[in-house]
Amino acid sequence: MTALYMDSFDHYGIKVPSLDANANSPALNNMSSAGWSFFTPNNAVFALDTPAWGPARTGQLAFLRGVATTGVFTHTVTRSFPTPLTNFFLSIAVAVDSMPTGTATILYFRNNIGTDLYRLSVLPNGSLQMYNSTTSTVIATTSGSVMVPQTWYFFEMQVNTAGNWVLRVNDATGTDTPILQGALGGGTVAIVGLGGTTTGTSTNMWFDDFFLRDTN
């Protein structure tokens, strides 16, 4: 596999807690200059910080996608792939401050014109769900809880749009049985989003150690 993009979020600047993304934040400006794009309705909060309940997963800082202070919770940060892909590996560390009261998007994948293709979400009971946005159908849901609040999880996944989406958690060697997998329905992925729409009350989400690879 060839590494296409890596980001630990440690190198953008000093700790910048609880800033609205529209505020003057050198660290967040550095993220924008590096290719991250912020979608920030309803006074969305983004920050480079550490959770109150513990350290970043690695390094000094993690990326916070905080709750909106008003209105519907839809804000996110996105990253365009170096080249659009139909088969790739993505690893990322994820944590939540608390469980949402509805379905909360952790990751979503879009094509090059910004159309939603697939989403990975966490449910109120801590289970994970794969969703096909094109057909508005659930692909697969874990049989039980995977995540609990205030705990880091490392997701390792292969997304093959002509085959399966395979997800492992805390299994960097790829030897454990996948915790979740399901067949996808095509499309070319050009954009990944961290966080996204939530039905019900949402939660702060934390991200660290983003690692995108192709299948070479």
JSON list of C-alpha atoms in Angstrom, two decimals:
[
{"chain": "A", "resi": 1, "resn": "MET", "atom": "CA", "xyz": [0.00, 0.00, 0.00]},
{"chain": "A", "resi": 2, "resn": "THR", "atom": "CA", "xyz": [1.12, 3.54, -0.70]},
{"chain": "A", "resi": 3, "resn": "ALA", "atom": "CA", "xyz": [0.59, 6.31, 1.83]},
{"chain": "A", "resi": 4, "resn": "LEU", "atom": "CA", "xyz": [-1.35, 9.15, 0.19]},
{"chain": "A", "resi": 5, "resn": "TYR", "atom": "CA", "xyz": [-1.91, 11.48, 3.14]},
{"chain": "A", "resi": 6, "resn": "MET", "atom": "CA", "xyz": [-1.23, 11.45, 6.89]},
{"chain": "A", "resi": 7, "resn": "ASP", "atom": "CA", "xyz": [-2.20, 13.95, 9.57]},
{"chain": "A", "resi": 8, "resn": "SER", "atom": "CA", "xyz": [-1.69, 13.86, 13.33]},
{"chain": "A", "resi": 9, "resn": "PHE", "atom": "CA", "xyz": [-3.09, 17.41, 13.79]},
{"chain": "A", "resi": 10, "resn": "ASP", "atom": "CA", "xyz": [-0.13, 18.23, 16.06]},
{"chain": "A", "resi": 11, "resn": "HIS", "atom": "CA", "xyz": [1.79, 20.44, 13.67]},
{"chain": "A", "resi": 12, "resn": "TYR", "atom": "CA", "xyz": [-0.71, 23.21, 12.88]},
{"chain": "A", "resi": 13, "resn": "GLY", "atom": "CA", "xyz": [0.04, 25.39, 15.86]},
{"chain": "A", "resi": 14, "resn": "ILE", "atom": "CA", "xyz": [-0.41, 25.83, 19.58]},
{"chain": "A", "resi": 15, "resn": "LYS", "atom": "CA", "xyz": [-3.40, 24.56, 21.51]},
{"chain": "A", "resi": 16, "resn": "VAL", "atom": "CA", "xyz": [-6.47, 26.56, 20.47]},
{"chain": "A", "resi": 17, "resn": "PRO", "atom": "CA", "xyz": [-9.45, 25.56, 22.62]},
{"chain": "A", "resi": 18, "resn": "SER", "atom": "CA", "xyz": [-13.14, 26.30, 22.01]},
{"chain": "A", "resi": 19, "resn": "LEU", "atom": "CA", "xyz": [-12.86, 28.72, 19.11]},
{"chain": "A", "resi": 20, "resn": "ASP", "atom": "CA", "xyz": [-15.60, 29.36, 16.62]},
{"chain": "A", "resi": 21, "resn": "ALA", "atom": "CA", "xyz": [-14.19, 28.38, 13.23]},
{"chain": "A", "resi": 22, "resn": "ASN", "atom": "CA", "xyz": [-14.79, 31.94, 12.01]},
{"chain": "A", "resi": 23, "resn": "ALA", "atom": "CA", "xyz": [-12.58, 33.38, 14.75]},
{"chain": "A", "resi": 24, "resn": "ASN", "atom": "CA", "xyz": [-8.98, 34.33, 14.10]},
{"chain": "A", "resi": 25, "resn": "SER", "atom": "CA", "xyz": [-7.18, 31.09, 14.83]},
{"chain": "A", "resi": 26, "resn": "PRO", "atom": "CA", "xyz": [-3.69, 30.63, 13.36]},
{"chain": "A", "resi": 27, "resn": "ALA", "atom": "CA", "xyz": [-3.85, 26.88, 13.95]},
{"chain": "A", "resi": 28, "resn": "LEU", "atom": "CA", "xyz": [-7.17, 26.46, 12.13]},
{"chain": "A", "resi": 29, "resn": "ASN", "atom": "CA", "xyz": [-5.96, 28.79, 9.40]},
{"chain": "A", "resi": 30, "resn": "ASN", "atom": "CA", "xyz": [-2.97, 26.51, 9.01]},
{"chain": "A", "resi": 31, "resn": "MET", "atom": "CA", "xyz": [-5.34, 23.55, 8.62]},
{"chain": "A", "resi": 32, "resn": "SER", "atom": "CA", "xyz": [-7.21, 25.43, 5.90]},
{"chain": "A", "resi": 33, "resn": "SER", "atom": "CA", "xyz": [-3.97, 26.24, 4.13]},
{"chain": "A", "resi": 34, "resn": "ALA", "atom": "CA", "xyz": [-3.05, 22.55, 4.29]},
{"chain": "A", "resi": 35, "resn": "GLY", "atom": "CA", "xyz": [-6.22, 21.53, 2.45]},
{"chain": "A", "resi": 36, "resn": "TRP", "atom": "CA", "xyz": [-8.89, 21.03, 5.13]},
{"chain": "A", "resi": 37, "resn": "SER", "atom": "CA", "xyz": [-12.21, 22.80, 4.42]},
{"chain": "A", "resi": 38, "resn": "PHE", "atom": "CA", "xyz": [-14.59, 23.85, 7.19]},
{"chain": "A", "resi": 39, "resn": "PHE", "atom": "CA", "xyz": [-18.38, 23.85, 6.80]},
{"chain": "A", "resi": 40, "resn": "THR", "atom": "CA", "xyz": [-19.55, 26.02, 9.68]},
{"chain": "A", "resi": 41, "resn": "PRO", "atom": "CA", "xyz": [-23.22, 26.91, 10.02]},
{"chain": "A", "resi": 42, "resn": "ASN", "atom": "CA", "xyz": [-24.83, 27.65, 13.38]},
{"chain": "A", "resi": 43, "resn": "ASN", "atom": "CA", "xyz": [-21.72, 28.89, 15.20]},
{"chain": "A", "resi": 44, "resn": "ALA", "atom": "CA", "xyz": [-19.89, 25.62, 14.80]},
{"chain": "A", "resi": 45, "resn": "VAL", "atom": "CA", "xyz": [-16.93, 25.04, 17.07]},
{"chain": "A", "resi": 46, "resn": "PHE", "atom": "CA", "xyz": [-13.68, 23.54, 15.79]},
{"chain": "A", "resi": 47, "resn": "ALA", "atom": "CA", "xyz": [-10.45, 23.44, 17.75]},
{"chain": "A", "resi": 48, "resn": "LEU", "atom": "CA", "xyz": [-7.05, 21.89, 18.16]},
{"chain": "A", "resi": 49, "resn": "ASP", "atom": "CA", "xyz": [-7.08, 20.81, 21.78]},
{"chain": "A", "resi": 50, "resn": "THR", "atom": "CA", "xyz": [-7.04, 17.83, 24.13]},
{"chain": "A", "resi": 51, "resn": "PRO", "atom": "CA", "xyz": [-10.17, 16.30, 25.67]},
{"chain": "A", "resi": 52, "resn": "ALA", "atom": "CA", "xyz": [-10.93, 17.27, 29.26]},
{"chain": "A", "resi": 53, "resn": "TRP", "atom": "CA", "xyz": [-11.13, 13.57, 30.10]},
{"chain": "A", "resi": 54, "resn": "GLY", "atom": "CA", "xyz": [-7.68, 12.65, 28.80]},
{"chain": "A", "resi": 55, "resn": "PRO", "atom": "CA", "xyz": [-4.85, 13.27, 26.36]},
{"chain": "A", "resi": 56, "resn": "ALA", "atom": "CA", "xyz": [-4.83, 13.14, 22.59]},
{"chain": "A", "resi": 57, "resn": "ARG", "atom": "CA", "xyz": [-4.42, 9.62, 21.26]},
{"chain": "A", "resi": 58, "resn": "THR", "atom": "CA", "xyz": [-0.88, 10.41, 20.14]},
{"chain": "A", "resi": 59, "resn": "GLY", "atom": "CA", "xyz": [1.12, 13.59, 20.33]},
{"chain": "A", "resi": 60, "resn": "GLN", "atom": "CA", "xyz": [-0.03, 16.74, 22.08]},
{"chain": "A", "resi": 61, "resn": "LEU", "atom": "CA", "xyz": [-3.18, 17.69, 20.18]},
{"chain": "A", "resi": 62, "resn": "ALA", "atom": "CA", "xyz": [-6.26, 16.25, 18.54]},
{"chain": "A", "resi": 63, "resn": "PHE", "atom": "CA", "xyz": [-8.89, 17.82, 16.31]},
{"chain": "A", "resi": 64, "resn": "LEU", "atom": "CA", "xyz": [-12.22, 18.73, 17.94]},
{"chain": "A", "resi": 65, "resn": "ARG", "atom": "CA", "xyz": [-15.40, 18.89, 15.93]},
{"chain": "A", "resi": 66, "resn": "GLY", "atom": "CA", "xyz": [-17.62, 20.48, 18.57]},
{"chain": "A", "resi": 67, "resn": "VAL", "atom": "CA", "xyz": [-21.37, 20.81, 18.86]},
{"chain": "A", "resi": 68, "resn": "ALA", "atom": "CA", "xyz": [-23.22, 23.67, 17.23]},
{"chain": "A", "resi": 69, "resn": "THR", "atom": "CA", "xyz": [-24.39, 26.37, 19.60]},
{"chain": "A", "resi": 70, "resn": "THR", "atom": "CA", "xyz": [-27.59, 27.07, 17.63]},
{"chain": "A", "resi": 71, "resn": "GLY", "atom": "CA", "xyz": [-29.73, 25.38, 15.00]},
{"chain": "A", "resi": 72, "resn": "VAL", "atom": "CA", "xyz": [-29.38, 22.04, 13.28]},
{"chain": "A", "resi": 73, "resn": "PHE", "atom": "CA", "xyz": [-26.15, 20.16, 13.80]},
{"chain": "A", "resi": 74, "resn": "THR", "atom": "CA", "xyz": [-24.65, 19.76, 10.33]},
{"chain": "A", "resi": 75, "resn": "HIS", "atom": "CA", "xyz": [-21.13, 21.18, 10.42]},
{"chain": "A", "resi": 76, "resn": "THR", "atom": "CA", "xyz": [-18.05, 19.23, 9.51]},
{"chain": "A", "resi": 77, "resn": "VAL", "atom": "CA", "xyz": [-14.52, 19.48, 8.17]},
{"chain": "A", "resi": 78, "resn": "THR", "atom": "CA", "xyz": [-13.60, 17.84, 4.88]},
{"chain": "A", "resi": 79, "resn": "ARG", "atom": "CA", "xyz": [-10.49, 16.72, 3.08]},
{"chain": "A", "resi": 80, "resn": "SER", "atom": "CA", "xyz": [-10.21, 16.09, -0.65]},
{"chain": "A", "resi": 81, "resn": "PHE", "atom": "CA", "xyz": [-8.30, 12.98, -1.69]},
{"chain": "A", "resi": 82, "resn": "PRO", "atom": "CA", "xyz": [-5.08, 13.52, -3.67]},
{"chain": "A", "resi": 83, "resn": "THR", "atom": "CA", "xyz": [-6.80, 11.50, -6.40]},
{"chain": "A", "resi": 84, "resn": "PRO", "atom": "CA", "xyz": [-10.37, 10.09, -6.48]},
{"chain": "A", "resi": 85, "resn": "LEU", "atom": "CA", "xyz": [-10.48, 6.41, -5.51]},
{"chain": "A", "resi": 86, "resn": "THR", "atom": "CA", "xyz": [-12.78, 3.42, -5.74]},
{"chain": "A", "resi": 87, "resn": "ASN", "atom": "CA", "xyz": [-10.71, 1.25, -3.40]},
{"chain": "A", "resi": 88, "resn": "PHE", "atom": "CA", "xyz": [-8.68, 2.59, -0.49]},
{"chain": "A", "resi": 89, "resn": "PHE", "atom": "CA", "xyz": [-7.65, 2.11, 3.13]},
{"chain": "A", "resi": 90, "resn": "LEU", "atom": "CA", "xyz": [-8.40, 4.74, 5.77]},
{"chain": "A", "resi": 91, "resn": "SER", "atom": "CA", "xyz": [-7.31, 4.63, 9.41]},
{"chain": "A", "resi": 92, "resn": "ILE", "atom": "CA", "xyz": [-8.35, 7.24, 11.96]},
{"chain": "A", "resi": 93, "resn": "ALA", "atom": "CA", "xyz": [-8.67, 7.61, 15.73]},
{"chain": "A", "resi": 94, "resn": "VAL", "atom": "CA", "xyz": [-12.10, 8.67, 17.02]},
{"chain": "A", "resi": 95, "resn": "ALA", "atom": "CA", "xyz": [-13.58, 9.51, 20.43]},
{"chain": "A", "resi": 96, "resn": "VAL", "atom": "CA", "xyz": [-16.77, 11.15, 21.71]},
{"chain": "A", "resi": 97, "resn": "ASP", "atom": "CA", "xyz": [-17.38, 13.10, 24.89]},
{"chain": "A", "resi": 98, "resn": "SER", "atom": "CA", "xyz": [-20.83, 11.52, 25.32]},
{"chain": "A", "resi": 99, "resn": "MET", "atom": "CA", "xyz": [-23.22, 9.40, 23.33]},
{"chain": "A", "resi": 100, "resn": "PRO", "atom": "CA", "xyz": [-25.63, 11.22, 20.96]},
{"chain": "A", "resi": 101, "resn": "THR", "atom": "CA", "xyz": [-29.37, 10.88, 21.37]},
{"chain": "A", "resi": 102, "resn": "GLY", "atom": "CA", "xyz": [-29.70, 10.14, 17.65]},
{"chain": "A", "resi": 103, "resn": "THR", "atom": "CA", "xyz": [-27.61, 8.90, 14.75]},
{"chain": "A", "resi": 104, "resn": "ALA", "atom": "CA", "xyz": [-24.36, 10.90, 14.65]},
{"chain": "A", "resi": 105, "resn": "THR", "atom": "CA", "xyz": [-22.16, 10.78, 11.55]},
{"chain": "A", "resi": 106, "resn": "ILE", "atom": "CA", "xyz": [-18.50, 10.07, 12.31]},
{"chain": "A", "resi": 107, "resn": "LEU", "atom": "CA", "xyz": [-17.23, 9.89, 8.72]},
{"chain": "A", "resi": 108, "resn": "TYR", "atom": "CA", "xyz": [-18.77, 10.40, 5.32]},
{"chain": "A", "resi": 109, "resn": "PHE", "atom": "CA", "xyz": [-17.51, 9.93, 1.80]},
{"chain": "A", "resi": 110, "resn": "ARG", "atom": "CA", "xyz": [-18.49, 12.07, -1.22]},
{"chain": "A", "resi": 111, "resn": "ASN", "atom": "CA", "xyz": [-17.74, 12.10, -4.92]},
{"chain": "A", "resi": 112, "resn": "ASN", "atom": "CA", "xyz": [-15.93, 14.94, -6.69]},
{"chain": "A", "resi": 113, "resn": "ILE", "atom": "CA", "xyz": [-19.08, 17.07, -7.06]},
{"chain": "A", "resi": 114, "resn": "GLY", "atom": "CA", "xyz": [-19.93, 16.80, -3.37]},
{"chain": "A", "resi": 115, "resn": "THR", "atom": "CA", "xyz": [-22.67, 14.17, -3.52]},
{"chain": "A", "resi": 116, "resn": "ASP", "atom": "CA", "xyz": [-22.88, 11.95, -0.45]},
{"chain": "A", "resi": 117, "resn": "LEU", "atom": "CA", "xyz": [-22.07, 8.30, -1.13]},
{"chain": "A", "resi": 118, "resn": "TYR", "atom": "CA", "xyz": [-21.55, 6.53, 2.20]},
{"chain": "A", "resi": 119, "resn": "ARG", "atom": "CA", "xyz": [-21.57, 7.32, 5.92]},
{"chain": "A", "resi": 120, "resn": "LEU", "atom": "CA", "xyz": [-20.30, 5.72, 9.11]},
{"chain": "A", "resi": 121, "resn": "SER", "atom": "CA", "xyz": [-22.28, 6.72, 12.20]},
{"chain": "A", "resi": 122, "resn": "VAL", "atom": "CA", "xyz": [-22.51, 5.99, 15.90]},
{"chain": "A", "resi": 123, "resn": "LEU", "atom": "CA", "xyz": [-25.89, 5.31, 17.51]},
{"chain": "A", "resi": 124, "resn": "PRO", "atom": "CA", "xyz": [-27.03, 6.19, 21.06]},
{"chain": "A", "resi": 125, "resn": "ASN", "atom": "CA", "xyz": [-26.19, 2.71, 22.36]},
{"chain": "A", "resi": 126, "resn": "GLY", "atom": "CA", "xyz": [-22.63, 2.91, 21.00]},
{"chain": "A", "resi": 127, "resn": "SER", "atom": "CA", "xyz": [-23.15, 0.64, 18.01]},
{"chain": "A", "resi": 128, "resn": "LEU", "atom": "CA", "xyz": [-21.77, 1.58, 14.59]},
{"chain": "A", "resi": 129, "resn": "GLN", "atom": "CA", "xyz": [-23.74, 1.80, 11.36]},
{"chain": "A", "resi": 130, "resn": "MET", "atom": "CA", "xyz": [-22.76, 1.88, 7.68]},
{"chain": "A", "resi": 131, "resn": "TYR", "atom": "CA", "xyz": [-25.17, 3.80, 5.45]},
{"chain": "A", "resi": 132, "resn": "ASN", "atom": "CA", "xyz": [-25.62, 4.17, 1.69]},
{"chain": "A", "resi": 133, "resn": "SER", "atom": "CA", "xyz": [-26.58, 7.81, 1.13]},
{"chain": "A", "resi": 134, "resn": "THR", "atom": "CA", "xyz": [-27.37, 7.27, -2.55]},
{"chain": "A", "resi": 135, "resn": "THR", "atom": "CA", "xyz": [-30.08, 4.70, -1.84]},
{"chain": "A", "resi": 136, "resn": "SER", "atom": "CA", "xyz": [-30.94, 5.96, 1.68]},
{"chain": "A", "resi": 137, "resn": "THR", "atom": "CA", "xyz": [-30.50, 2.48, 3.11]},
{"chain": "A", "resi": 138, "resn": "VAL", "atom": "CA", "xyz": [-28.58, 1.01, 6.05]},
{"chain": "A", "resi": 139, "resn": "ILE", "atom": "CA", "xyz": [-25.81, -1.29, 4.83]},
{"chain": "A", "resi": 140, "resn": "ALA", "atom": "CA", "xyz": [-24.96, -2.90, 8.16]},
{"chain": "A", "resi": 141, "resn": "THR", "atom": "CA", "xyz": [-25.09, -2.24, 11.92]},
{"chain": "A", "resi": 142, "resn": "THR", "atom": "CA", "xyz": [-23.04, -3.85, 14.67]},
{"chain": "A", "resi": 143, "resn": "SER", "atom": "CA", "xyz": [-24.99, -6.24, 16.86]},
{"chain": "A", "resi": 144, "resn": "GLY", "atom": "CA", "xyz": [-23.97, -4.41, 20.02]},
{"chain": "A", "resi": 145, "resn": "SER", "atom": "CA", "xyz": [-22.11, -1.49, 21.49]},
{"chain": "A", "resi": 146, "resn": "VAL", "atom": "CA", "xyz": [-18.66, -0.70, 20.11]},
{"chain": "A", "resi": 147, "resn": "MET", "atom": "CA", "xyz": [-17.96, 2.78, 21.51]},
{"chain": "A", "resi": 148, "resn": "VAL", "atom": "CA", "xyz": [-18.28, 4.21, 24.99]},
{"chain": "A", "resi": 149, "resn": "PRO", "atom": "CA", "xyz": [-17.74, 7.89, 25.82]},
{"chain": "A", "resi": 150, "resn": "GLN", "atom": "CA", "xyz": [-14.33, 9.38, 26.62]},
{"chain": "A", "resi": 151, "resn": "THR", "atom": "CA", "xyz": [-12.34, 6.56, 25.07]},
{"chain": "A", "resi": 152, "resn": "TRP", "atom": "CA", "xyz": [-10.14, 6.58, 21.99]},
{"chain": "A", "resi": 153, "resn": "TYR", "atom": "CA", "xyz": [-10.80, 4.03, 19.24]},
{"chain": "A", "resi": 154, "resn": "PHE", "atom": "CA", "xyz": [-8.66, 3.42, 16.19]},
{"chain": "A", "resi": 155, "resn": "PHE", "atom": "CA", "xyz": [-10.70, 2.56, 13.10]},
{"chain": "A", "resi": 156, "resn": "GLU", "atom": "CA", "xyz": [-8.99, 0.66, 10.26]},
{"chain": "A", "resi": 157, "resn": "MET", "atom": "CA", "xyz": [-11.12, 0.25, 7.18]},
{"chain": "A", "resi": 158, "resn": "GLN", "atom": "CA", "xyz": [-10.99, -0.74, 3.56]},
{"chain": "A", "resi": 159, "resn": "VAL", "atom": "CA", "xyz": [-13.58, 0.93, 1.34]},
{"chain": "A", "resi": 160, "resn": "ASN", "atom": "CA", "xyz": [-14.04, -0.82, -1.99]},
{"chain": "A", "resi": 161, "resn": "THR", "atom": "CA", "xyz": [-16.99, 0.82, -3.73]},
{"chain": "A", "resi": 162, "resn": "ALA", "atom": "CA", "xyz": [-17.24, -2.11, -6.17]},
{"chain": "A", "resi": 163, "resn": "GLY", "atom": "CA", "xyz": [-17.06, -4.57, -3.28]},
{"chain": "A", "resi": 164, "resn": "ASN", "atom": "CA", "xyz": [-17.24, -4.29, 0.50]},
{"chain": "A", "resi": 165, "resn": "TRP", "atom": "CA", "xyz": [-16.67, -1.74, 3.23]},
{"chain": "A", "resi": 166, "resn": "VAL", "atom": "CA", "xyz": [-14.69, -3.59, 5.92]},
{"chain": "A", "resi": 167, "resn": "LEU", "atom": "CA", "xyz": [-14.14, -2.05, 9.36]},
{"chain": "A", "resi": 168, "resn": "ARG", "atom": "CA", "xyz": [-11.88, -3.19, 12.15]},
{"chain": "A", "resi": 169, "resn": "VAL", "atom": "CA", "xyz": [-11.42, -1.40, 15.48]},
{"chain": "A", "resi": 170, "resn": "ASN", "atom": "CA", "xyz": [-8.16, -1.36, 17.44]},
{"chain": "A", "resi": 171, "resn": "ASP", "atom": "CA", "xyz": [-6.69, -4.00, 15.15]},
{"chain": "A", "resi": 172, "resn": "ALA", "atom": "CA", "xyz": [-3.83, -2.43, 13.21]},
{"chain": "A", "resi": 173, "resn": "THR", "atom": "CA", "xyz": [-2.52, -5.84, 12.09]},
{"chain": "A", "resi": 174, "resn": "GLY", "atom": "CA", "xyz": [-5.80, -6.61, 10.30]},
{"chain": "A", "resi": 175, "resn": "THR", "atom": "CA", "xyz": [-5.96, -10.12, 11.76]},
{"chain": "A", "resi": 176, "resn": "ASP", "atom": "CA", "xyz": [-9.14, -9.90, 13.84]},
{"chain": "A", "resi": 177, "resn": "THR", "atom": "CA", "xyz": [-12.57, -10.61, 12.44]},
{"chain": "A", "resi": 178, "resn": "PRO", "atom": "CA", "xyz": [-14.00, -7.34, 11.06]},
{"chain": "A", "resi": 179, "resn": "ILE", "atom": "CA", "xyz": [-16.40, -5.69, 13.46]},
{"chain": "A", "resi": 180, "resn": "LEU", "atom": "CA", "xyz": [-18.58, -4.50, 10.59]},
{"chain": "A", "resi": 181, "resn": "GLN", "atom": "CA", "xyz": [-18.73, -5.01, 6.84]},
{"chain": "A", "resi": 182, "resn": "GLY", "atom": "CA", "xyz": [-21.20, -4.65, 4.01]},
{"chain": "A", "resi": 183, "resn": "ALA", "atom": "CA", "xyz": [-21.51, -4.45, 0.24]},
{"chain": "A", "resi": 184, "resn": "LEU", "atom": "CA", "xyz": [-21.28, -1.05, -1.42]},
{"chain": "A", "resi": 185, "resn": "GLY", "atom": "CA", "xyz": [-22.98, 0.12, -4.60]},
{"chain": "A", "resi": 186, "resn": "GLY", "atom": "CA", "xyz": [-20.34, 1.88, -6.67]},
{"chain": "A", "resi": 187, "resn": "GLY", "atom": "CA", "xyz": [-19.11, 5.43, -7.00]},
{"chain": "A", "resi": 188, "resn": "THR", "atom": "CA", "xyz": [-15.74, 7.15, -6.82]},
{"chain": "A", "resi": 189, "resn": "VAL", "atom": "CA", "xyz": [-14.73, 8.77, -3.54]},
{"chain": "A", "resi": 190, "resn": "ALA", "atom": "CA", "xyz": [-13.01, 12.15, -3.72]},
{"chain": "A", "resi": 191, "resn": "ILE", "atom": "CA", "xyz": [-13.83, 13.72, -0.33]},
{"chain": "A", "resi": 192, "resn": "VAL", "atom": "CA", "xyz": [-13.90, 12.52, 3.27]},
{"chain": "A", "resi": 193, "resn": "GLY", "atom": "CA", "xyz": [-15.74, 14.43, 6.00]},
{"chain": "A", "resi": 194, "resn": "LEU", "atom": "CA", "xyz": [-15.07, 14.25, 9.74]},
{"chain": "A", "resi": 195, "resn": "GLY", "atom": "CA", "xyz": [-18.36, 14.48, 11.57]},
{"chain": "A", "resi": 196, "resn": "GLY", "atom": "CA", "xyz": [-21.63, 15.57, 10.04]},
{"chain": "A", "resi": 197, "resn": "THR", "atom": "CA", "xyz": [-25.39, 15.58, 10.46]},
{"chain": "A", "resi": 198, "resn": "THR", "atom": "CA", "xyz": [-26.85, 14.26, 13.68]},
{"chain": "A", "resi": 199, "resn": "THR", "atom": "CA", "xyz": [-30.47, 13.43, 14.42]},
{"chain": "A", "resi": 200, "resn": "GLY", "atom": "CA", "xyz": [-31.18, 14.47, 17.99]},
{"chain": "A", "resi": 201, "resn": "THR", "atom": "CA", "xyz": [-28.72, 15.90, 20.49]},
{"chain": "A", "resi": 202, "resn": "SER", "atom": "CA", "xyz": [-25.13, 15.58, 19.34]},
{"chain": "A", "resi": 203, "resn": "THR", "atom": "CA", "xyz": [-21.78, 15.35, 21.07]},
{"chain": "A", "resi": 204, "resn": "ASN", "atom": "CA", "xyz": [-18.23, 16.62, 20.75]},
{"chain": "A", "resi": 205, "resn": "MET", "atom": "CA", "xyz": [-16.20, 14.37, 18.46]},
{"chain": "A", "resi": 206, "resn": "TRP", "atom": "CA", "xyz": [-12.43, 14.05, 18.54]},
{"chain": "A", "resi": 207, "resn": "PHE", "atom": "CA", "xyz": [-10.17, 12.89, 15.71]},
{"chain": "A", "resi": 208, "resn": "ASP", "atom": "CA", "xyz": [-6.50, 12.00, 15.57]},
{"chain": "A", "resi": 209, "resn": "ASP", "atom": "CA", "xyz": [-4.01, 10.07, 13.40]},
{"chain": "A", "resi": 210, "resn": "PHE", "atom": "CA", "xyz": [-5.63, 10.28, 9.96]},
{"chain": "A", "resi": 211, "resn": "PHE", "atom": "CA", "xyz": [-3.93, 7.90, 7.49]},
{"chain": "A", "resi": 212, "resn": "LEU", "atom": "CA", "xyz": [-5.07, 7.38, 3.88]},
{"chain": "A", "resi": 213, "resn": "ARG", "atom": "CA", "xyz": [-3.54, 4.65, 1.68]},
{"chain": "A", "resi": 214, "resn": "ASP", "atom": "CA", "xyz": [-4.26, 3.20, -1.74]},
{"chain": "A", "resi": 215, "resn": "THR", "atom": "CA", "xyz": [-4.10, -0.51, -2.68]},
{"chain": "A", "resi": 216, "resn": "ASN", "atom": "CA", "xyz": [-0.74, -0.51, -4.48]}
]
